Tab-separated table of C-alpha atoms in Angstrom:
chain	number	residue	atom	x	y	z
A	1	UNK	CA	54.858	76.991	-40.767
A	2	UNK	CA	54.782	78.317	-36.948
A	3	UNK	CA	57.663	75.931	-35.170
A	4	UNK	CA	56.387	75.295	-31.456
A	5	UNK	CA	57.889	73.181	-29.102
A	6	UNK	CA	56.634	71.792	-25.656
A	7	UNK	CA	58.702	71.058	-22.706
A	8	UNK	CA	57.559	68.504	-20.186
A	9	UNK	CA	58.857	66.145	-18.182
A	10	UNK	CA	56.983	63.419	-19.609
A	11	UNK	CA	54.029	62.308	-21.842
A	12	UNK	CA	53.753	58.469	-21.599
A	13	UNK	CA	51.408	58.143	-18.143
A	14	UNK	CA	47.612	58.612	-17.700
A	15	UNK	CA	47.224	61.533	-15.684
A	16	UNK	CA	45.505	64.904	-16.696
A	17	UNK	CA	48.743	66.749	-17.799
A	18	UNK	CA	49.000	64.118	-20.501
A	19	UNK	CA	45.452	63.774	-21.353
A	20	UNK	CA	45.262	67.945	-22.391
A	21	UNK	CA	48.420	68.050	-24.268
A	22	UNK	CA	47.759	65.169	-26.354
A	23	UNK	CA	44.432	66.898	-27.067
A	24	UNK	CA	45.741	70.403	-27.652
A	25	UNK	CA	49.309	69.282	-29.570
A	26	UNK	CA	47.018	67.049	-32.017
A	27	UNK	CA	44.404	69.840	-32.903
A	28	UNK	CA	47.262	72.435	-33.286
A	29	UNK	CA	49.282	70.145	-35.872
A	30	UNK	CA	46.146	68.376	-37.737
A	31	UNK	CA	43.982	71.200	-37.847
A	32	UNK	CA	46.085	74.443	-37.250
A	33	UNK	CA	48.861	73.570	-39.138
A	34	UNK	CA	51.873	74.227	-36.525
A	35	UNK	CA	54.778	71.989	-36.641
A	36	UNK	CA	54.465	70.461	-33.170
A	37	UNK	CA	57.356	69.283	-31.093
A	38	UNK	CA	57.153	67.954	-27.942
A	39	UNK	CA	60.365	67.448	-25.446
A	40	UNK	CA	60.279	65.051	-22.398
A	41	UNK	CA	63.137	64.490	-19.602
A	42	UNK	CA	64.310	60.359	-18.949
A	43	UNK	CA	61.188	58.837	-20.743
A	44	UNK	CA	62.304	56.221	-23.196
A	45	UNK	CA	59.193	54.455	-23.163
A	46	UNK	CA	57.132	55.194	-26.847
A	47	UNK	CA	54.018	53.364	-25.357
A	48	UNK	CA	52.042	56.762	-24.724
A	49	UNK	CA	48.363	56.155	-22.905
A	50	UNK	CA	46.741	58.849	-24.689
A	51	UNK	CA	46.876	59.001	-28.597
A	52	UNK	CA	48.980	62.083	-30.340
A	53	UNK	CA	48.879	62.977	-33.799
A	54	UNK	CA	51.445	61.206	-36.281
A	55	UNK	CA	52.132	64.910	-36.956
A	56	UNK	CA	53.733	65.305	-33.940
A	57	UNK	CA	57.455	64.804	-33.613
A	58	UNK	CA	58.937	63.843	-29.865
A	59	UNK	CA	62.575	64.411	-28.454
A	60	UNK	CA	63.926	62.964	-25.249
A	61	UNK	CA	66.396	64.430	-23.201
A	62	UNK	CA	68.380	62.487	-21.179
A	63	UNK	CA	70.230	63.499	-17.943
A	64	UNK	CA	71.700	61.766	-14.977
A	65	UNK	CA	74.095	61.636	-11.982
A	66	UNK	CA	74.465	64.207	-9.364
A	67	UNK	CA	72.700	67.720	-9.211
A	68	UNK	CA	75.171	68.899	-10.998
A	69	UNK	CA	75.810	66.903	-13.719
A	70	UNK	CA	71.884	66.452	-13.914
A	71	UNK	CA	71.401	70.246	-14.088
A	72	UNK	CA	74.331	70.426	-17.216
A	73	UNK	CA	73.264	67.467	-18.947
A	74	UNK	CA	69.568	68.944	-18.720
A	75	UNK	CA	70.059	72.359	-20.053
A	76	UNK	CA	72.917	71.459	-22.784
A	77	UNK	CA	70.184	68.656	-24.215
A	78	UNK	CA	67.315	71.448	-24.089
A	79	UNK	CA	69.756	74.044	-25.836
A	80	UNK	CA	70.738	71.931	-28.852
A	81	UNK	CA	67.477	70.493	-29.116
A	82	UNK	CA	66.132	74.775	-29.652
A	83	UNK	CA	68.959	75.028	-31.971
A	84	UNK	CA	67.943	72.126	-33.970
A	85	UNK	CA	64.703	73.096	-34.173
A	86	UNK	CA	64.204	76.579	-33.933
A	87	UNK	CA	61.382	77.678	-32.758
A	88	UNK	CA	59.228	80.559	-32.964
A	89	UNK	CA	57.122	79.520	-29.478
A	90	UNK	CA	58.240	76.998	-26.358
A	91	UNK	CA	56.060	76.397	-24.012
A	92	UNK	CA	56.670	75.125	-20.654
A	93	UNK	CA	54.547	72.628	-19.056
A	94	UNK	CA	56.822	71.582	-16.202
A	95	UNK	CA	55.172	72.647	-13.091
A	96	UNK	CA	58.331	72.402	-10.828
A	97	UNK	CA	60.920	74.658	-9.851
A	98	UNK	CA	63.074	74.016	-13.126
A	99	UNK	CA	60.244	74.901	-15.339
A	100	UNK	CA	59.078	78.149	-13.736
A	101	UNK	CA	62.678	79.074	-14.070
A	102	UNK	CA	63.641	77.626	-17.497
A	103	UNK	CA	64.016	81.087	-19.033
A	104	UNK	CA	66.872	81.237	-16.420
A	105	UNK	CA	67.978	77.733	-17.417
A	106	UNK	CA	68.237	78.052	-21.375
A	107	UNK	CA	67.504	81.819	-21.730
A	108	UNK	CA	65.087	83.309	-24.018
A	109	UNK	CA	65.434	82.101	-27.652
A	110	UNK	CA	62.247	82.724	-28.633
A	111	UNK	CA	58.494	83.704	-27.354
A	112	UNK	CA	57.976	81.654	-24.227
A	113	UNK	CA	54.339	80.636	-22.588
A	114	UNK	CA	54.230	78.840	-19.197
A	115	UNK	CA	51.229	76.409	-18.638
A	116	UNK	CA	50.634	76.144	-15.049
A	117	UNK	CA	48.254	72.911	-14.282
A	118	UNK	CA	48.360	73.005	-10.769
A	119	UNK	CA	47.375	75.907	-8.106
A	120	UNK	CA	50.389	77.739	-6.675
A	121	UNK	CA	48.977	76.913	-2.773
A	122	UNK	CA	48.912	72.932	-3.376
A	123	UNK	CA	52.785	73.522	-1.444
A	124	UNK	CA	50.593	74.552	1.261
A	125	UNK	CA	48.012	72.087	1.364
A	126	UNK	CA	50.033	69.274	2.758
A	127	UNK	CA	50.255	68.275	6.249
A	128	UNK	CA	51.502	70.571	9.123
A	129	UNK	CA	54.471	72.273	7.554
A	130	UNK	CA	57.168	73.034	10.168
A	131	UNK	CA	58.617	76.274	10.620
A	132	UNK	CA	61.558	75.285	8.504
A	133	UNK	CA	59.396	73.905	5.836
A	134	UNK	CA	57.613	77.245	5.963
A	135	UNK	CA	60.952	79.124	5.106
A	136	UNK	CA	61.507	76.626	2.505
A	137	UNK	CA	58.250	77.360	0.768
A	138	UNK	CA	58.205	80.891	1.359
A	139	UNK	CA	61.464	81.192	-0.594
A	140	UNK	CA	60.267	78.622	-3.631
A	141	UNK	CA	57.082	81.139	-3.847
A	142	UNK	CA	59.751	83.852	-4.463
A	143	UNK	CA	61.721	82.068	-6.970
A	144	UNK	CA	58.245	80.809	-8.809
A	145	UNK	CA	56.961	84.719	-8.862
A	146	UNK	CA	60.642	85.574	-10.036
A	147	UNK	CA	60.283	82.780	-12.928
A	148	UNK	CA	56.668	83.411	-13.471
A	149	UNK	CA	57.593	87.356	-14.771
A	150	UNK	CA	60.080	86.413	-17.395
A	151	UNK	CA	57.552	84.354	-19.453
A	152	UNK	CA	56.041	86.180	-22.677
A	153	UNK	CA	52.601	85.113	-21.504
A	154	UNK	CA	51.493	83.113	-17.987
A	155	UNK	CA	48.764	80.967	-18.941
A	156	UNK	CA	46.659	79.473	-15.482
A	157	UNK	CA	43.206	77.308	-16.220
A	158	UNK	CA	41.054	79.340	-13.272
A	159	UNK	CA	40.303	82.646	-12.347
A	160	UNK	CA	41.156	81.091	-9.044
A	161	UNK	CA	44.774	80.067	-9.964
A	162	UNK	CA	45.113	83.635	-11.442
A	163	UNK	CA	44.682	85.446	-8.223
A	164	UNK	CA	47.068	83.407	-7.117
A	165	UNK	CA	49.881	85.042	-8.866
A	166	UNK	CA	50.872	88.642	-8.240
A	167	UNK	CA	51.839	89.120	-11.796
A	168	UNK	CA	50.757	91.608	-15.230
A	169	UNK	CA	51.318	88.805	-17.908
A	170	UNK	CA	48.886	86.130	-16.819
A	171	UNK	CA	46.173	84.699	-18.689
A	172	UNK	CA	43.279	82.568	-18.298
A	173	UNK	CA	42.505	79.608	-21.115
A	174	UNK	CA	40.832	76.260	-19.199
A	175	UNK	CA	41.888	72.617	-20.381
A	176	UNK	CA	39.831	71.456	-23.402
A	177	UNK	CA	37.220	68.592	-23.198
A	178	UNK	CA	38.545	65.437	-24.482
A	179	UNK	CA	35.013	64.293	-25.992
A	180	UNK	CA	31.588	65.920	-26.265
A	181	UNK	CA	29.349	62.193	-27.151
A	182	UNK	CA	26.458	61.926	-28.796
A	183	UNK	CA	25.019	59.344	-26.167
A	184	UNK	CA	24.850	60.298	-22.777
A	185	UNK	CA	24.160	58.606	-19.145
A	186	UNK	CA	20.611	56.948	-18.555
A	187	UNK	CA	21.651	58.036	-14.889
A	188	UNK	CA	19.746	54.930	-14.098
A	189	UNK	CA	22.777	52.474	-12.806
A	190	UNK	CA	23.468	52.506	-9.429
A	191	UNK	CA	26.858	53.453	-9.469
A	192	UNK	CA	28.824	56.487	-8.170
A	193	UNK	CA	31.977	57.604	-10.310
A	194	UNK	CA	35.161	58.983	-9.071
A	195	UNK	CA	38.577	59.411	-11.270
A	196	UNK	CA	42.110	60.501	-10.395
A	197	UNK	CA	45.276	58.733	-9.181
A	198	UNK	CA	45.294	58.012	-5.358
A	199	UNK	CA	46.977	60.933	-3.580
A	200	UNK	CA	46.737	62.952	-0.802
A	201	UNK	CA	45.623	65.822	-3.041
A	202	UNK	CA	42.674	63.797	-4.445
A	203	UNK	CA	41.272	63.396	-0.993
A	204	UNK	CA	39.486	59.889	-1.404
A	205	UNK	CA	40.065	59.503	2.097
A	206	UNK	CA	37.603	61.787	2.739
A	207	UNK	CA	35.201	60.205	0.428
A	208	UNK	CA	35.678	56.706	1.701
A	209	UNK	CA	34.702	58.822	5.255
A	210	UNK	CA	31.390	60.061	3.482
A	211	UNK	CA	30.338	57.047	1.410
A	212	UNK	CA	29.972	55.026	4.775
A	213	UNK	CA	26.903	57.257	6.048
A	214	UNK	CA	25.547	56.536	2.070
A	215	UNK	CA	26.025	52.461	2.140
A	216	UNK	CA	24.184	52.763	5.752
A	217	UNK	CA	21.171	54.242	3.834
A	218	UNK	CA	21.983	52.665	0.339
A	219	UNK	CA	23.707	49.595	0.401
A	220	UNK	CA	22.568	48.637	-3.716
A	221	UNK	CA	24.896	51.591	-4.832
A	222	UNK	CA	28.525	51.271	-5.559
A	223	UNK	CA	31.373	53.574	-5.792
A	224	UNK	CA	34.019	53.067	-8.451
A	225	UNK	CA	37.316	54.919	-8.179
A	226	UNK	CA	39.526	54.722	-11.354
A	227	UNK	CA	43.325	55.995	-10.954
A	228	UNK	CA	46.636	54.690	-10.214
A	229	UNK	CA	46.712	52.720	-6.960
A	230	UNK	CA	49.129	53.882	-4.785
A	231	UNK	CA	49.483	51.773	-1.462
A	232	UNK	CA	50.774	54.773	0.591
A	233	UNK	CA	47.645	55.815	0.832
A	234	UNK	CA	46.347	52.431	2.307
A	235	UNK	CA	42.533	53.115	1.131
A	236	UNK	CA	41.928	49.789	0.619
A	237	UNK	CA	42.758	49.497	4.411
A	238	UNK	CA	40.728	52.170	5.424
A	239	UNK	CA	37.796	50.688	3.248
A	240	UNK	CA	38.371	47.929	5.537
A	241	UNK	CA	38.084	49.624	8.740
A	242	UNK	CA	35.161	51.550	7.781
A	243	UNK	CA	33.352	48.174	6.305
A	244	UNK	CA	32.611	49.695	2.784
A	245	UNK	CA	35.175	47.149	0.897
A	246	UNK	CA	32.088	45.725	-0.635
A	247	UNK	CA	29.977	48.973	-1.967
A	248	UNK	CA	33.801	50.029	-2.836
A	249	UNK	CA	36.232	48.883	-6.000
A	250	UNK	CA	39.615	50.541	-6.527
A	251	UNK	CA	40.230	50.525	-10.492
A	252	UNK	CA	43.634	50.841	-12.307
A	253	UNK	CA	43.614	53.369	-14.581
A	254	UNK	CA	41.676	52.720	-18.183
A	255	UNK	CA	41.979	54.222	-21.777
A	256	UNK	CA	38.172	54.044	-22.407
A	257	UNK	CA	37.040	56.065	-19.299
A	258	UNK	CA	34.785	57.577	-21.407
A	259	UNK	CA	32.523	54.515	-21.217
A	260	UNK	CA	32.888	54.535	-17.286
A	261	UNK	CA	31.202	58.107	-17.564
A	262	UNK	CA	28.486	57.013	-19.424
A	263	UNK	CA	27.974	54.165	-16.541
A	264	UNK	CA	27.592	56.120	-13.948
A	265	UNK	CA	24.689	58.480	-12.419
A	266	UNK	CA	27.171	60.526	-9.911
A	267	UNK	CA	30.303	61.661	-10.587
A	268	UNK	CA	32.249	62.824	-6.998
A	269	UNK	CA	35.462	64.903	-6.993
A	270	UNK	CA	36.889	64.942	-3.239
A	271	UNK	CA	40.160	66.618	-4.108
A	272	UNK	CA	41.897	69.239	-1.047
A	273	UNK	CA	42.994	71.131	-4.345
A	274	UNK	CA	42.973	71.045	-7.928
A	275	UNK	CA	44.699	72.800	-10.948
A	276	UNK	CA	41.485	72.638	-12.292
A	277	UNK	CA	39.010	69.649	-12.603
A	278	UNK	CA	38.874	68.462	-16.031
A	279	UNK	CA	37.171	64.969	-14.679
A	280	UNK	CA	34.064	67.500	-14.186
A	281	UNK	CA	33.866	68.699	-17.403
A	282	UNK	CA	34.368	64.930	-18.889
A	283	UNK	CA	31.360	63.444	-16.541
A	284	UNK	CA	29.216	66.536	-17.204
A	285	UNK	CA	29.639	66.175	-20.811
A	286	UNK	CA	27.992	62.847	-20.491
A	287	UNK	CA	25.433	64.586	-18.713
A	288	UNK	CA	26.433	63.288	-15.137
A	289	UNK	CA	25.886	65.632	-12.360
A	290	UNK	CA	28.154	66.201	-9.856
A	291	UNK	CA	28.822	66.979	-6.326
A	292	UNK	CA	32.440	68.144	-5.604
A	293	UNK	CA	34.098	69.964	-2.410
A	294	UNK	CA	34.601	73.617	-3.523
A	295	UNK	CA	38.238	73.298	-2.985
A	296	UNK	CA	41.014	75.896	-4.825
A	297	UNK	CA	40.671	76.110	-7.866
A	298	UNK	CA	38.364	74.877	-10.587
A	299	UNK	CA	34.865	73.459	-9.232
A	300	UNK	CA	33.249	76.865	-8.760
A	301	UNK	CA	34.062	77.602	-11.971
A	302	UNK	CA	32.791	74.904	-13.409
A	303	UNK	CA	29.189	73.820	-11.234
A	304	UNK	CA	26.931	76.258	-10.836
A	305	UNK	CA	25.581	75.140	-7.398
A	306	UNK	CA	21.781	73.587	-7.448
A	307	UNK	CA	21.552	74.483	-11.480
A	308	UNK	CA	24.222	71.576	-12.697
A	309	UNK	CA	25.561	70.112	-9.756
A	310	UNK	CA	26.094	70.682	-5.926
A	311	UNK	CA	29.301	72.619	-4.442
A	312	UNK	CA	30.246	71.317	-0.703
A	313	UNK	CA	32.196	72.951	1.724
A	314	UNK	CA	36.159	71.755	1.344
A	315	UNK	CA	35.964	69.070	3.794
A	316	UNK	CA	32.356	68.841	5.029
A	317	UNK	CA	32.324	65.125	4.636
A	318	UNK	CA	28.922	65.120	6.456
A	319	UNK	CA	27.452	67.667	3.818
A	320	UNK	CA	28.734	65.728	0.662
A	321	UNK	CA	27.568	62.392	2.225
A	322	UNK	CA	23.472	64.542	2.064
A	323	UNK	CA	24.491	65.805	-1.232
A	324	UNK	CA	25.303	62.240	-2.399
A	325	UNK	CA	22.306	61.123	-0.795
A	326	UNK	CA	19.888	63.623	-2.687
A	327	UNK	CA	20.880	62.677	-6.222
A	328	UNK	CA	20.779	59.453	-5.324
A	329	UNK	CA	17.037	59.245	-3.919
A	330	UNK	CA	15.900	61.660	-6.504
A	331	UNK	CA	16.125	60.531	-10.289
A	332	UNK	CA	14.344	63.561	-11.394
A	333	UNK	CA	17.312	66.069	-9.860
A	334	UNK	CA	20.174	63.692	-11.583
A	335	UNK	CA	18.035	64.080	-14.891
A	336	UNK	CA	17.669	68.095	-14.274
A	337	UNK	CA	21.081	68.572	-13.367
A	338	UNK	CA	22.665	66.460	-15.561
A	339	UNK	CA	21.084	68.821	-18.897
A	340	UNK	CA	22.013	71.782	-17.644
A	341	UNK	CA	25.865	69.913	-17.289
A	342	UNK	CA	25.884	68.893	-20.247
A	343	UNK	CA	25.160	72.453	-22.247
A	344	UNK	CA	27.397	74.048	-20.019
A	345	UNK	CA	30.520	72.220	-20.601
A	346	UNK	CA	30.472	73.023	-24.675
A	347	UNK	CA	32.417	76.353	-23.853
A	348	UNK	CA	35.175	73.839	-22.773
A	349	UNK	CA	34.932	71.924	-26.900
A	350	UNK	CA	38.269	71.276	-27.762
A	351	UNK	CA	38.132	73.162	-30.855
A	352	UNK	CA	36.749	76.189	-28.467
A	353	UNK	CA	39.937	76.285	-26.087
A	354	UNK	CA	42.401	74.991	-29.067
A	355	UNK	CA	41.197	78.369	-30.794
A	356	UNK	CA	42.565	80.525	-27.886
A	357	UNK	CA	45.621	79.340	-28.264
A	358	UNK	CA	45.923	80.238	-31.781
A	359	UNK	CA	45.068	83.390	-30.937
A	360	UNK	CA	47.835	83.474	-28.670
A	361	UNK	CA	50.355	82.635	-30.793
A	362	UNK	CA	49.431	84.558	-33.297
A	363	UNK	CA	49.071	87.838	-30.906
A	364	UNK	CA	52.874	86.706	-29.608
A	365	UNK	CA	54.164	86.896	-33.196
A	366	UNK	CA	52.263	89.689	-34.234
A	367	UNK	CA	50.931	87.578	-36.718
């Protein structure tokens, strides 16, 4: 039996990291046959969010104090842990610094994959980097391209993120599909879905911005945002200001988002940037079109533009407010668009993308 162990820093919250590896660990152990072992960093909670198989066995590393110390404590855990269980694959899914350079950290004991979930330019998607801040991120991208080379195999979710890195061992495999139902959206409820914690990356300002030109024109529709609430981002403030707080509910985050999907007659994604979108493919597998900003990476691969969903300029909150709009006064479109969705998301079935990953392995070993 194939020994694989994933490194991550932790498994326990609801985010889209979590979501995929507690899809892809499961399949490999129940229905591959690997002995799956997952490593976190500090997380000594065992309430996990998603569900992972009983097959699965989980390690936690501890490490504290200053840089130093943290650095020691860090790689001596993640050293006797690979001696303990020795195995024939790790795979990184730390998308940090310390996890583009683990081979550096621990060395290589073994075949080594690195799973990178978000695009390499989110570093330069935040606001109005100094020059200073420039340097800083101009030498990180040297020390990620540095890492990125002395993995076995690169593994990126978009053609997108793979033109990102300058590099001959990269390969694309896209995040599985957490559920393919059998009952879909009536697309009849008035209700406009979004999903994703609150962060600057997610861009729901911007979609607060365009849903006031929709309430104007459509003041019976609602938008629902599910994702951890983060008050930094004061969007219940600027719901406030814009006098949408009652067309608009913020929603903690929920285990049966599935049933939200199949609620909803919209799905939205107003992200700056994106590793690659997996909300899409959940909301379009319960036949729910979609109208996202065609930001880096994932949304053009996954909408074909006036065939399953629309694609709006990164930004244009104008042009996603009259995208919005048009699905919503046109039943017939959501209907259209919503079939062709839902066929096109089966190349992202579980057992579809779990299958390249056997392969893989099983090219890595030589198997």
């Amino acid at each position: 039996m194939t020994n694989l162990l994933y490194i991550t820093n932790g498994i326990n919250g609801p985010g889209g990291l979590e979501r995929v590896l507690s899809i892809k660990a499961s399949l490999l152990a129940d229905e591959y046959n690997y002995n799956v072992n997952i490593a976190t960093l500090n997380q000594y909670s065992q309430d996990l969010f998603y569900n992972f198989s009983s097959k699965i066995t989980f390690h936690n590393i501890s490490a504290q104090g200053n840089y130093i110390k943290y650095f020691n404590e860090y790689r001596k855990g993640l050293k006797n842990l690979i001696k303990k269980i020795n195995p024939q694959i790790i795979l990184v899914c730390d998308d940090g610094l310390k996890g583009l350079l683990l081979p550096f950290i621990i060395g290589k004991p073994c075949k080594m994959i690195y799973e990178r979930h978000v695009s390499k330019n989110a570093e330069l998607q935040k606001n109005n980097p100094n020059i200073f801040q420039k340097l800083i991120k101009t030498i990180k991208f040297k020390l990620m391209d540095i890492g990125a080379k002395q993995y076995d195999t690169f593994v990126v979710l978009t053609n997108g993120n793979k033109n990102e890195w300058n590099i001959k061992n990269i390969k694309v495999i896209p995040n599985p599909l957490s559920f393919y139902p059998n009952k879909v959206s009536t697309l009849k409820n008035k209700n406009v879905l979004a999903v994703g914690k609150q962060s600057f990356q997610k861009g729901y300002d911007r979609l607060l911005h365009s849903w006031k030109a929709i309430q104007d024109e459509y003041p019976d529709w609602r938008l629902n945002i599910y994702g951890t609430i983060n008050k930094n981002q004061n969007l219940e403030i600027l719901a406030n200001e814009l006098n949408i707080s009652k067309t608009v509910t913020f929603h903690n985050p929920v285990k049966n988002i599935a049933e939200k999907y199949e609620q909803a007659s919209i799905y939205v994604m107003s992200s700056r940037y994106e590793g690659f979108g997996m909300v899409l493919t959940e909301a379009m597998a319960y036949g729910v079109p979609c109208v996202s900003f065609d930001c880096p990476y994932g949304p053009s691969d996954i909408i074909e533009n006036n065939i399953n969903g629309f694609l709006v300029t990164n930004g244009d909150c104008a042009l996603l407010s009259q995208k919005i709009k048009e699905l919503i006064k046109n039943q017939n479109l959501r209907i259209a668009f919503g079939k062709e969705a839902r066929i096109s998301t089966k190349k992202y079935l579980a057992e579809n993308i779990v299958n390249k990953w056997d392969v893989l392995f099983k090219t890595l070993l030589k198997i």
